[in-house]
PDB file of C-alpha atoms in Angstrom:
ATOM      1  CA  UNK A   1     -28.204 -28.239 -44.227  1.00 93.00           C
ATOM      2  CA  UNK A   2     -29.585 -26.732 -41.325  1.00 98.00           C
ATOM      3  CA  UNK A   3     -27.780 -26.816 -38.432  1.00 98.00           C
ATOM      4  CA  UNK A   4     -27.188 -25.687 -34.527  1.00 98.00           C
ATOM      5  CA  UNK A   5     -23.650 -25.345 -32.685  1.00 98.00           C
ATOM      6  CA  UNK A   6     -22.992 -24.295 -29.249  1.00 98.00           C
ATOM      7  CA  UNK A   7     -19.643 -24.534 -26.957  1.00 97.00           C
ATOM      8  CA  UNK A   8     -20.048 -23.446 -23.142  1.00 96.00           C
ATOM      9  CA  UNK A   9     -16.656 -24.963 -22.316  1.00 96.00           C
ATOM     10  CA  UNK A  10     -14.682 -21.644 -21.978  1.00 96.00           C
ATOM     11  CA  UNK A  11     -15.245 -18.341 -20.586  1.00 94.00           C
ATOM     12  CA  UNK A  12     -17.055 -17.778 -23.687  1.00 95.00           C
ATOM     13  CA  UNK A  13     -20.627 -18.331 -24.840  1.00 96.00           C
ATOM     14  CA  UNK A  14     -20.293 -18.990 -28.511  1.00 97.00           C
ATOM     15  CA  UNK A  15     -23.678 -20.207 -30.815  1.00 98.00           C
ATOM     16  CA  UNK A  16     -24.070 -20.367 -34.550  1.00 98.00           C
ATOM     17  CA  UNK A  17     -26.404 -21.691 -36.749  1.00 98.00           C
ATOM     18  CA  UNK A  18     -26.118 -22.526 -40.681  1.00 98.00           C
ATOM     19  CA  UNK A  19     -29.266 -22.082 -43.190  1.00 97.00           C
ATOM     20  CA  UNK A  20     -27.444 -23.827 -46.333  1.00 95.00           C
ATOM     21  CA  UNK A  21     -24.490 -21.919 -47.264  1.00 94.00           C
ATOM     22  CA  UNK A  22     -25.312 -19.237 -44.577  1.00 96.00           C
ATOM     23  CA  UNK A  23     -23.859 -19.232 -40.980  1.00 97.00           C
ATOM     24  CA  UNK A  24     -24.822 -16.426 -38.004  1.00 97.00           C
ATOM     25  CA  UNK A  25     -23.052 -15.873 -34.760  1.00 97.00           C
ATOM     26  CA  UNK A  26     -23.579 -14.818 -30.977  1.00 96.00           C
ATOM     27  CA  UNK A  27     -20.814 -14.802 -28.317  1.00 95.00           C
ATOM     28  CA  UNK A  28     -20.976 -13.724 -25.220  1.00 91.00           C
ATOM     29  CA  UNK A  29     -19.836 -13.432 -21.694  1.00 87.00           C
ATOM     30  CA  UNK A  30     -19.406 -17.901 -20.582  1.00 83.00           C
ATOM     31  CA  UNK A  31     -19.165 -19.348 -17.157  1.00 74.00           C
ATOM     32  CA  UNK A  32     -21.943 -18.925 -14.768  1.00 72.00           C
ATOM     33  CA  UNK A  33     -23.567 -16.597 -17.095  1.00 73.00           C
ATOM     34  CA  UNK A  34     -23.606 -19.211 -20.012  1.00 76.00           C
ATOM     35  CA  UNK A  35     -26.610 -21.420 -18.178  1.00 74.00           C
ATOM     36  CA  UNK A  36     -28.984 -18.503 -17.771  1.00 82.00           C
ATOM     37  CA  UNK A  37     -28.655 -16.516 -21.147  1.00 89.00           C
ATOM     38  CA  UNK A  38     -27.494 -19.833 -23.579  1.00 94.00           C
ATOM     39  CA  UNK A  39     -31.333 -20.962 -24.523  1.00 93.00           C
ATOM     40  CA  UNK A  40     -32.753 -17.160 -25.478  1.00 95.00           C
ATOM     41  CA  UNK A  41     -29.751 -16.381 -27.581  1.00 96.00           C
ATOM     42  CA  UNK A  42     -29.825 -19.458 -29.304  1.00 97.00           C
ATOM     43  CA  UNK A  43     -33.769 -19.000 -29.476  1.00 96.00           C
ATOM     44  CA  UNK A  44     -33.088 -14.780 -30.778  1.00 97.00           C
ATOM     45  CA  UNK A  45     -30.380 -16.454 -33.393  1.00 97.00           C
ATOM     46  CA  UNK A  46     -32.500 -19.184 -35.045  1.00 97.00           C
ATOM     47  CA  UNK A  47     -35.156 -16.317 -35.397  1.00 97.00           C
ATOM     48  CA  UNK A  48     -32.596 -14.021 -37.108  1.00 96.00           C
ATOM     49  CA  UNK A  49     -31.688 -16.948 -39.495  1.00 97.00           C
ATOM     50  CA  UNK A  50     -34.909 -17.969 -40.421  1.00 96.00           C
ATOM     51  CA  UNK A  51     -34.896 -21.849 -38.858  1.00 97.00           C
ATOM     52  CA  UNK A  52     -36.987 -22.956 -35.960  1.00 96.00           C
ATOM     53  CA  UNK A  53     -36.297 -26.310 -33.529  1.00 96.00           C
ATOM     54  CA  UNK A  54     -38.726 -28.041 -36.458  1.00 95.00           C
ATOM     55  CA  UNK A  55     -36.549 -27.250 -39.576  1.00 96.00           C
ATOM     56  CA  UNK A  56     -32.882 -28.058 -37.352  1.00 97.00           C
ATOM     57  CA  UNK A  57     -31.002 -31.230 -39.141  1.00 97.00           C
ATOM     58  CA  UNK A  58     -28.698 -32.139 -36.062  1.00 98.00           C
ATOM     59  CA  UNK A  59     -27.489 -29.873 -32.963  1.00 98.00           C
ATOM     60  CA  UNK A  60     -23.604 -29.442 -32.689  1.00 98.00           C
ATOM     61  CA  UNK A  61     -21.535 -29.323 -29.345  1.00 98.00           C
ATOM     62  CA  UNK A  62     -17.813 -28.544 -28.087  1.00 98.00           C
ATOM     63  CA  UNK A  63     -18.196 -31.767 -25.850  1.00 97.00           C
ATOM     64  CA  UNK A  64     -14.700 -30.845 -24.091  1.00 97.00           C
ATOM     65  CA  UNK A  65     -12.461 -30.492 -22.855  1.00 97.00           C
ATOM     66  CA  UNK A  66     -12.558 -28.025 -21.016  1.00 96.00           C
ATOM     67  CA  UNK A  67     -14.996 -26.095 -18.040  1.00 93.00           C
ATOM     68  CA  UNK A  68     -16.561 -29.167 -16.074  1.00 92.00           C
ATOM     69  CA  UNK A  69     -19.790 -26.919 -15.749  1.00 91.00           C
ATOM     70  CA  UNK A  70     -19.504 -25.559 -19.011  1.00 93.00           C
ATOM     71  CA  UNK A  71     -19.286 -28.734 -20.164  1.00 95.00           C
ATOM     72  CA  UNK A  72     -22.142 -30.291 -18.871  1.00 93.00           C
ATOM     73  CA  UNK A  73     -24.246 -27.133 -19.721  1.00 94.00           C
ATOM     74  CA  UNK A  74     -23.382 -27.985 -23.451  1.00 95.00           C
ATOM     75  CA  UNK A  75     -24.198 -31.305 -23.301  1.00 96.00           C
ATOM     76  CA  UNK A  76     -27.870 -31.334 -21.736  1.00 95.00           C
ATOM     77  CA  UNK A  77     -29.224 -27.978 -23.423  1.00 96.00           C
ATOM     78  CA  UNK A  78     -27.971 -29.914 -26.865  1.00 97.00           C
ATOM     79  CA  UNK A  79     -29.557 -33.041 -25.899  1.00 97.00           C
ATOM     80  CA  UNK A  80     -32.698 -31.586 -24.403  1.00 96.00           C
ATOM     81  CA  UNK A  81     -33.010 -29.561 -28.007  1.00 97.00           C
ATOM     82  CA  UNK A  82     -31.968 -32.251 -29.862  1.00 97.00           C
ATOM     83  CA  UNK A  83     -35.125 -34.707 -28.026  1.00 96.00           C
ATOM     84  CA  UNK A  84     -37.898 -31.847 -28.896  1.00 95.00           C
ATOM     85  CA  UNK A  85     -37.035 -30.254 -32.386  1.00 96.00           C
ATOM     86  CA  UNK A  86     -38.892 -31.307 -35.278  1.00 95.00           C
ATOM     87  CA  UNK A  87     -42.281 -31.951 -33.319  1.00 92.00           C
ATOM     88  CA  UNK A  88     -40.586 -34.068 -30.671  1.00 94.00           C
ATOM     89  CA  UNK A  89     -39.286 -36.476 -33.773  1.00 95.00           C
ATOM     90  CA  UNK A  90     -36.051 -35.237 -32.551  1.00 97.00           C
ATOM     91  CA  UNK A  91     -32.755 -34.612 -34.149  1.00 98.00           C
ATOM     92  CA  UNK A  92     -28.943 -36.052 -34.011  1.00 98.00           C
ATOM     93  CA  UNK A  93     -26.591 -34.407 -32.011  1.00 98.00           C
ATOM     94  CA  UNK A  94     -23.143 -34.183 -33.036  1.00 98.00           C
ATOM     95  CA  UNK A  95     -20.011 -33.818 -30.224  1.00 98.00           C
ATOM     96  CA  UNK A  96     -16.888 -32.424 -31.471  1.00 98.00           C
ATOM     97  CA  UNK A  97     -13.649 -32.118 -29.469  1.00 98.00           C
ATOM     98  CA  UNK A  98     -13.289 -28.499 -28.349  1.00 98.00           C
ATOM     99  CA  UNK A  99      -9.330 -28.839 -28.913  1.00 98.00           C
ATOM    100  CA  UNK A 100      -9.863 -29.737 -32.604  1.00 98.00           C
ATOM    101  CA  UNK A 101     -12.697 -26.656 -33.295  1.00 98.00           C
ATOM    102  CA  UNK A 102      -9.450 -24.523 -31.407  1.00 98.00           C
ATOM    103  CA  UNK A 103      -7.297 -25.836 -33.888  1.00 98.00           C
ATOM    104  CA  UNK A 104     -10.030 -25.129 -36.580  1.00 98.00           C
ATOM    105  CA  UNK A 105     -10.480 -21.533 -35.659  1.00 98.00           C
ATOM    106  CA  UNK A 106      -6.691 -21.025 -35.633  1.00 98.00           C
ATOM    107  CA  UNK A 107      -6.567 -22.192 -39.406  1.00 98.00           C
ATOM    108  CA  UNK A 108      -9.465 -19.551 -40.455  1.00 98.00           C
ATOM    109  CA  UNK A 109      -8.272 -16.521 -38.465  1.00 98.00           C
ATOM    110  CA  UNK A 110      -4.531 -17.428 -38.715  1.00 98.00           C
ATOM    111  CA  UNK A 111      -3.890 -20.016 -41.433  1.00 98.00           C
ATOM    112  CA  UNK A 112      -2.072 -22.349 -39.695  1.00 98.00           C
ATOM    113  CA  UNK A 113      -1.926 -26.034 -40.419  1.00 98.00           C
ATOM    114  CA  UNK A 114       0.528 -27.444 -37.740  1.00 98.00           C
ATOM    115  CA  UNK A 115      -0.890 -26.360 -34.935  1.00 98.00           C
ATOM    116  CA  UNK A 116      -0.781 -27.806 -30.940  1.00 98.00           C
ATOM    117  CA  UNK A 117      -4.222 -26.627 -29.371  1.00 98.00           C
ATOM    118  CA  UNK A 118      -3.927 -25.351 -25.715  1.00 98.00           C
ATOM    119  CA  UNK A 119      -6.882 -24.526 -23.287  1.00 98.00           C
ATOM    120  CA  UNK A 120      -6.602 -23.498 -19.922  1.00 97.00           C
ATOM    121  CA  UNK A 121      -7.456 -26.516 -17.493  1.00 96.00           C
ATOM    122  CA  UNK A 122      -6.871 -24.423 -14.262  1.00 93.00           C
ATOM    123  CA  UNK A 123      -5.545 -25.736 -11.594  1.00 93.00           C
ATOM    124  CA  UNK A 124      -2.097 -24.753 -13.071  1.00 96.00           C
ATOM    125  CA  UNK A 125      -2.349 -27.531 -15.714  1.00 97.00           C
ATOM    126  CA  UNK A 126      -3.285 -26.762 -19.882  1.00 98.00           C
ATOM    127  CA  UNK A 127      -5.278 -29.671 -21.989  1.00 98.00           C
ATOM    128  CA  UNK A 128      -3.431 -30.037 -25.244  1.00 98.00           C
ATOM    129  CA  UNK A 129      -3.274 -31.687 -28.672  1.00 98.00           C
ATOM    130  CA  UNK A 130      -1.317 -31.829 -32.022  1.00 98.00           C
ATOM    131  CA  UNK A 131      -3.032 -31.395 -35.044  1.00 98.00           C
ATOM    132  CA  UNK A 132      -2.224 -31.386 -39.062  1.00 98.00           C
ATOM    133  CA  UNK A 133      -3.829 -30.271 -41.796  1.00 98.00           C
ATOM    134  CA  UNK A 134      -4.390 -32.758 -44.416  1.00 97.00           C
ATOM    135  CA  UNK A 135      -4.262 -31.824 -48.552  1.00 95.00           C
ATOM    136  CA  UNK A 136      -8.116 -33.192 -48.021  1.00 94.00           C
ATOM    137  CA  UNK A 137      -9.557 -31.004 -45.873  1.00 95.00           C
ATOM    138  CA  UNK A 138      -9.600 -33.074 -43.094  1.00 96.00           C
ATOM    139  CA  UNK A 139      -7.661 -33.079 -39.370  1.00 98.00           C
ATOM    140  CA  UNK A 140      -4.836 -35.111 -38.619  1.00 97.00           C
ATOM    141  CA  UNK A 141      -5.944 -35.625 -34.629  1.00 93.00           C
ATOM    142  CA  UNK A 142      -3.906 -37.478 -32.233  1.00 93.00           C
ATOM    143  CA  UNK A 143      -6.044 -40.490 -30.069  1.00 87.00           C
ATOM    144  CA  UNK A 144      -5.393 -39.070 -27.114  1.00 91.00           C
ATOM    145  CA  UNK A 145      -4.994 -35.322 -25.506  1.00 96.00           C
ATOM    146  CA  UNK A 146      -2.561 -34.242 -22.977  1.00 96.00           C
ATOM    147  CA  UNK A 147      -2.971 -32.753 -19.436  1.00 97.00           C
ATOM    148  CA  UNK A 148       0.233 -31.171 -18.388  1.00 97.00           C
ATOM    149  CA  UNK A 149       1.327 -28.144 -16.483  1.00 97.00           C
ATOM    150  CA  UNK A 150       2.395 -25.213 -18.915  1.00 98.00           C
ATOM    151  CA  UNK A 151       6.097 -26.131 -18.719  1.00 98.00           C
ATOM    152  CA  UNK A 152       5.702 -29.588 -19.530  1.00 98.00           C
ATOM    153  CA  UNK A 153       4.240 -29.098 -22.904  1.00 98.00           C
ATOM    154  CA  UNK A 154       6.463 -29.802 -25.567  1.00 97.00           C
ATOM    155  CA  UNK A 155       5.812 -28.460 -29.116  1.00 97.00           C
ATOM    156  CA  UNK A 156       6.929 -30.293 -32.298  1.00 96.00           C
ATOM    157  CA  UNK A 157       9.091 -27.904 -34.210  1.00 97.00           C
ATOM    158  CA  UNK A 158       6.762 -26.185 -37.077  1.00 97.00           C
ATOM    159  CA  UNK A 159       3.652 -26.364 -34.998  1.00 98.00           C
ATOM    160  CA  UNK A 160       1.967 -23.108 -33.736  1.00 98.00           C
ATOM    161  CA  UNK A 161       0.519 -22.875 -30.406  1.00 98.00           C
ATOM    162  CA  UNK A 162      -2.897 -21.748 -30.281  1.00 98.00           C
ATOM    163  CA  UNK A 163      -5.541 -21.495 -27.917  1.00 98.00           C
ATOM    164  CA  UNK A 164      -6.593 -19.049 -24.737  1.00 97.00           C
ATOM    165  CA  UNK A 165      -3.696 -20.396 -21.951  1.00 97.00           C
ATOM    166  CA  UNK A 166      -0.805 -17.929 -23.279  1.00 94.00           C
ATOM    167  CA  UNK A 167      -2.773 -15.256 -21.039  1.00 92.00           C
ATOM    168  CA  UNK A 168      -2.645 -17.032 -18.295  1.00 94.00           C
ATOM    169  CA  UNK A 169       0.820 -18.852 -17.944  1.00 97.00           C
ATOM    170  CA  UNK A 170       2.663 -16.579 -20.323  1.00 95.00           C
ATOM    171  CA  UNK A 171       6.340 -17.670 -20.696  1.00 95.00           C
ATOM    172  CA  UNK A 172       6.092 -20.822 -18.579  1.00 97.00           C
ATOM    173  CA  UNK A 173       3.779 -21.945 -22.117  1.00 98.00           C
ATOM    174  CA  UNK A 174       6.194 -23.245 -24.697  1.00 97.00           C
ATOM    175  CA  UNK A 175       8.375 -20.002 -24.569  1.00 96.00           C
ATOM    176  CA  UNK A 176      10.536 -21.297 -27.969  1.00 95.00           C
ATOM    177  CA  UNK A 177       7.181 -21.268 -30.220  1.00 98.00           C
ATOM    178  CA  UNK A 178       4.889 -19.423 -32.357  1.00 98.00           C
ATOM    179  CA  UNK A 179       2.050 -18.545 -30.531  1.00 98.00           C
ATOM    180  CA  UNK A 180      -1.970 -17.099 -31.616  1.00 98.00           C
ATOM    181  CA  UNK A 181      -4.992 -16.727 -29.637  1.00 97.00           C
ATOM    182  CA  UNK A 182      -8.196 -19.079 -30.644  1.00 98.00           C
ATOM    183  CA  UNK A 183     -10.999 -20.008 -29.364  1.00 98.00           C
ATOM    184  CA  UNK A 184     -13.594 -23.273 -29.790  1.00 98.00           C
ATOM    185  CA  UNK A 185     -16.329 -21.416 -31.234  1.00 98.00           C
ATOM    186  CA  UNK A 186     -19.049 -22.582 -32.714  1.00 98.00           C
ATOM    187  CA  UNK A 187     -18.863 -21.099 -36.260  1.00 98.00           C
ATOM    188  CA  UNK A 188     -15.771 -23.338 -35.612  1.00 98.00           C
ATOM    189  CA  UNK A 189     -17.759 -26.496 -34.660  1.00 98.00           C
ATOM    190  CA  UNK A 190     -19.922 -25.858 -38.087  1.00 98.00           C
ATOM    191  CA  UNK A 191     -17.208 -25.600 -40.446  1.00 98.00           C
ATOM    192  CA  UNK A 192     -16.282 -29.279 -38.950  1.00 98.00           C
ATOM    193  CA  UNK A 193     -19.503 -30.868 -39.065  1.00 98.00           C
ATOM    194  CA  UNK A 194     -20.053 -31.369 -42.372  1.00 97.00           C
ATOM    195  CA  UNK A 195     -17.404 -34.036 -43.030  1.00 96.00           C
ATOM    196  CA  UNK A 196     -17.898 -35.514 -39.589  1.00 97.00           C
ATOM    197  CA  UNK A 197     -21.646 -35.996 -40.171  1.00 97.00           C
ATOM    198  CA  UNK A 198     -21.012 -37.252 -43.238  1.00 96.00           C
ATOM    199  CA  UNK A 199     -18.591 -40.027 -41.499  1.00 96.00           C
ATOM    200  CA  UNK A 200     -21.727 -41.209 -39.263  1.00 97.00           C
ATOM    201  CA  UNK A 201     -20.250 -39.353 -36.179  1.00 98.00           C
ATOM    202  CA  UNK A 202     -23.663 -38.570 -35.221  1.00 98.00           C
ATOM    203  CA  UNK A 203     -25.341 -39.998 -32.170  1.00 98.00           C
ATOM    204  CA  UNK A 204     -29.154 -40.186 -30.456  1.00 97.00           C
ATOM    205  CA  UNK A 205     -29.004 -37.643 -28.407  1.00 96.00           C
ATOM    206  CA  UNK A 206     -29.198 -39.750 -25.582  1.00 95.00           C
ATOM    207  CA  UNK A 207     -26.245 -41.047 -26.559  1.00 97.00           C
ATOM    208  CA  UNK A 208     -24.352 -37.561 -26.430  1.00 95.00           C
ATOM    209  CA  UNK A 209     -21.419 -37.304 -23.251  1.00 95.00           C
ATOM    210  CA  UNK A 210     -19.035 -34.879 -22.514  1.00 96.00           C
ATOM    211  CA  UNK A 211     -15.240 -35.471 -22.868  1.00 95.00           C
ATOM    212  CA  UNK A 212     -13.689 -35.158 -19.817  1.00 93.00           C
ATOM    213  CA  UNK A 213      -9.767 -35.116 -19.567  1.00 90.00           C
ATOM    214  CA  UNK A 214      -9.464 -34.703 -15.894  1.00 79.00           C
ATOM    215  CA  UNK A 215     -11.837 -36.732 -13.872  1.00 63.00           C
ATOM    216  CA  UNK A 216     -13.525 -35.318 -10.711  1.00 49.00           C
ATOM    217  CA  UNK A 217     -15.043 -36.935  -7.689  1.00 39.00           C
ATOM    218  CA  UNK A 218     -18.290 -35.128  -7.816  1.00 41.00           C
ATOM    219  CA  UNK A 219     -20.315 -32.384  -8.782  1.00 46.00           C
ATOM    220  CA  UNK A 220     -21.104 -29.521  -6.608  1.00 48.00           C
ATOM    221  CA  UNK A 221     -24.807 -29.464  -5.779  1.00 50.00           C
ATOM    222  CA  UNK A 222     -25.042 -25.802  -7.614  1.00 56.00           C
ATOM    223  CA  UNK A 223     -23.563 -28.355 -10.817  1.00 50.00           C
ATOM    224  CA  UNK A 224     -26.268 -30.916 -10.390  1.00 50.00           C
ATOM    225  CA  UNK A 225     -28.962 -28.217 -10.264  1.00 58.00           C
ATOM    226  CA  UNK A 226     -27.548 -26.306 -13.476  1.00 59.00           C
ATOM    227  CA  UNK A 227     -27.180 -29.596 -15.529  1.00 51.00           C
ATOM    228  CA  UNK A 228     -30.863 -30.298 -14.306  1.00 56.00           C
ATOM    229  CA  UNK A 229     -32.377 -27.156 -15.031  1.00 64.00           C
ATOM    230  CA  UNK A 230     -31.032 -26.657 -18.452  1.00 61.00           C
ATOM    231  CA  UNK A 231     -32.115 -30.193 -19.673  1.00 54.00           C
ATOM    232  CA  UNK A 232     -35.651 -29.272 -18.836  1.00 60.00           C
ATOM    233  CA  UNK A 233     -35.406 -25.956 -20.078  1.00 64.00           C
ATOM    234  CA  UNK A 234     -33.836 -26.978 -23.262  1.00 64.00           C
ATOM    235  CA  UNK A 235     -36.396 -29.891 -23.739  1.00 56.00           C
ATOM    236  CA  UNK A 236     -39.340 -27.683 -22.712  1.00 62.00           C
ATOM    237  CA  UNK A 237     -38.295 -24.947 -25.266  1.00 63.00           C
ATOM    238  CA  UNK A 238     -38.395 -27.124 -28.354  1.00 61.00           C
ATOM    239  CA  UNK A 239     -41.011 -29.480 -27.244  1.00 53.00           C
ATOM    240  CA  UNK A 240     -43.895 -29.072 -29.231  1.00 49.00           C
ATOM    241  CA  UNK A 241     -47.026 -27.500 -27.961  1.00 36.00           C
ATOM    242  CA  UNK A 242     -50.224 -29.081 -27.790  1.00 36.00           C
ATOM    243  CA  UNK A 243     -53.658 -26.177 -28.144  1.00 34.00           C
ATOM    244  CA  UNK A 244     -55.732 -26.852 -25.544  1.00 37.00           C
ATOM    245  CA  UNK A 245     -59.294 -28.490 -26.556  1.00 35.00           C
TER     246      UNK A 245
END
């Protein structure tokens, strides 16, 4: 399986690719940053794998929650991708929660199971969820997440709190629990797809939306031009190219 993953929806740019059993990795510096410098690392990382846009088998993206920009980045540079790989044929693309790959990445560097996901939402509030472990394989997730400030979150006894909002709320977060530091990356997002693609969670990539937990009123005309830009840049990269007669 050949496949692309990206999350934008932190402070940190994370891409990885898989080439059957083999899986690469950029991160870098998120945020504003992530718009500008997502498409040439993910173009520099299928090169060091060996795929191209033609040989991708679905695109993978944190589709929140989390950054509002971020988020959006994700969705239109995995969409535009998505529209122009294989010769314009086009691919799948594949959203996955960013507070499950968190819980995900907390299993693999920490080896938890029980484990309440926490990401900073700013605005002195956390987006949260419980997850389990199942004998299976699989995530336990709950149908909805939580927005809450950092003192309101309560923790089910056994669970581990795990996520990037500890830094920034210390003891106001859940002061009575275990806590680790994880991140949604997108080696993260690739160890999930399998199973998920497998359960036909898949869409058209026109189909694709972010997950938003918090609504807002409207973007910021800096957001609108972003989202714009890196459709077309996105689309334009894996667009195939007619020779000229």
């Amino acid at each position: 399986m050949h496949l692309l993953a990206l999350d934008t929806s932190t402070d940190t740019l994370s891409i990885a690719v898989r080439n059957g059993a083999e899986v690469r990795e950029h991160r870098g510096p998120g945020g504003a940053q992530a718009s500008a410098t997502l498409i040439p690392a993910i173009h520099a990382l299928l090169a060091d794998a060996g795929l191209s846009f033609d040989t991708l088998d679905a695109v993978v993206f944190g589709r929140g929650p989390g950054s509002f920009t971020g988020l959006r980045t994700a969705c239109a540079v995995a969409q535009g991708l998505a529209f122009g790989a294989r010769g314009g044929q086009g691919v799948p693309v594949l959203p996955i929660d960013t507070l499950l790959a968190v819980a995900e990445q907390a299993r693999a560097e920490h080896g938890c199971t029980q484990v309440m996901a926490v990401l900073d939402a700013r605005m002195d509030e956390v987006y949260a969820a419980a997850f389990t472990y199942q004998a299976d394989g699989s995530w336990l997730s709950p149908e909805d997440f939580t927005l809450c400030a950092p003192q309101a979150l309560v923790v089910p006894a056994g669970f581990t709190v795990a996520g990037n909002a500890q830094a920034a709320y210390a003891e106001r977060l859940a002061p009575g629990a275990p806590h680790v530091q994880a991140l949604p990356t997108a080696a993260a997002l690739l160890r999930l797809a399998p199973a998920l693609l497998a359960a036909g969670a898949a869409l058209p990539a026109a189909a694709a939306l972010p997950r938003y937990i918090r609504d807002k009123v409207a973007q910021t005309t800096e957001e609108r031009a972003a989202a714009k830009l890196a459709a077309a840049a996105a689309s334009a990269t894996a667009a195939p190219i007619t020779p000229a007669a």
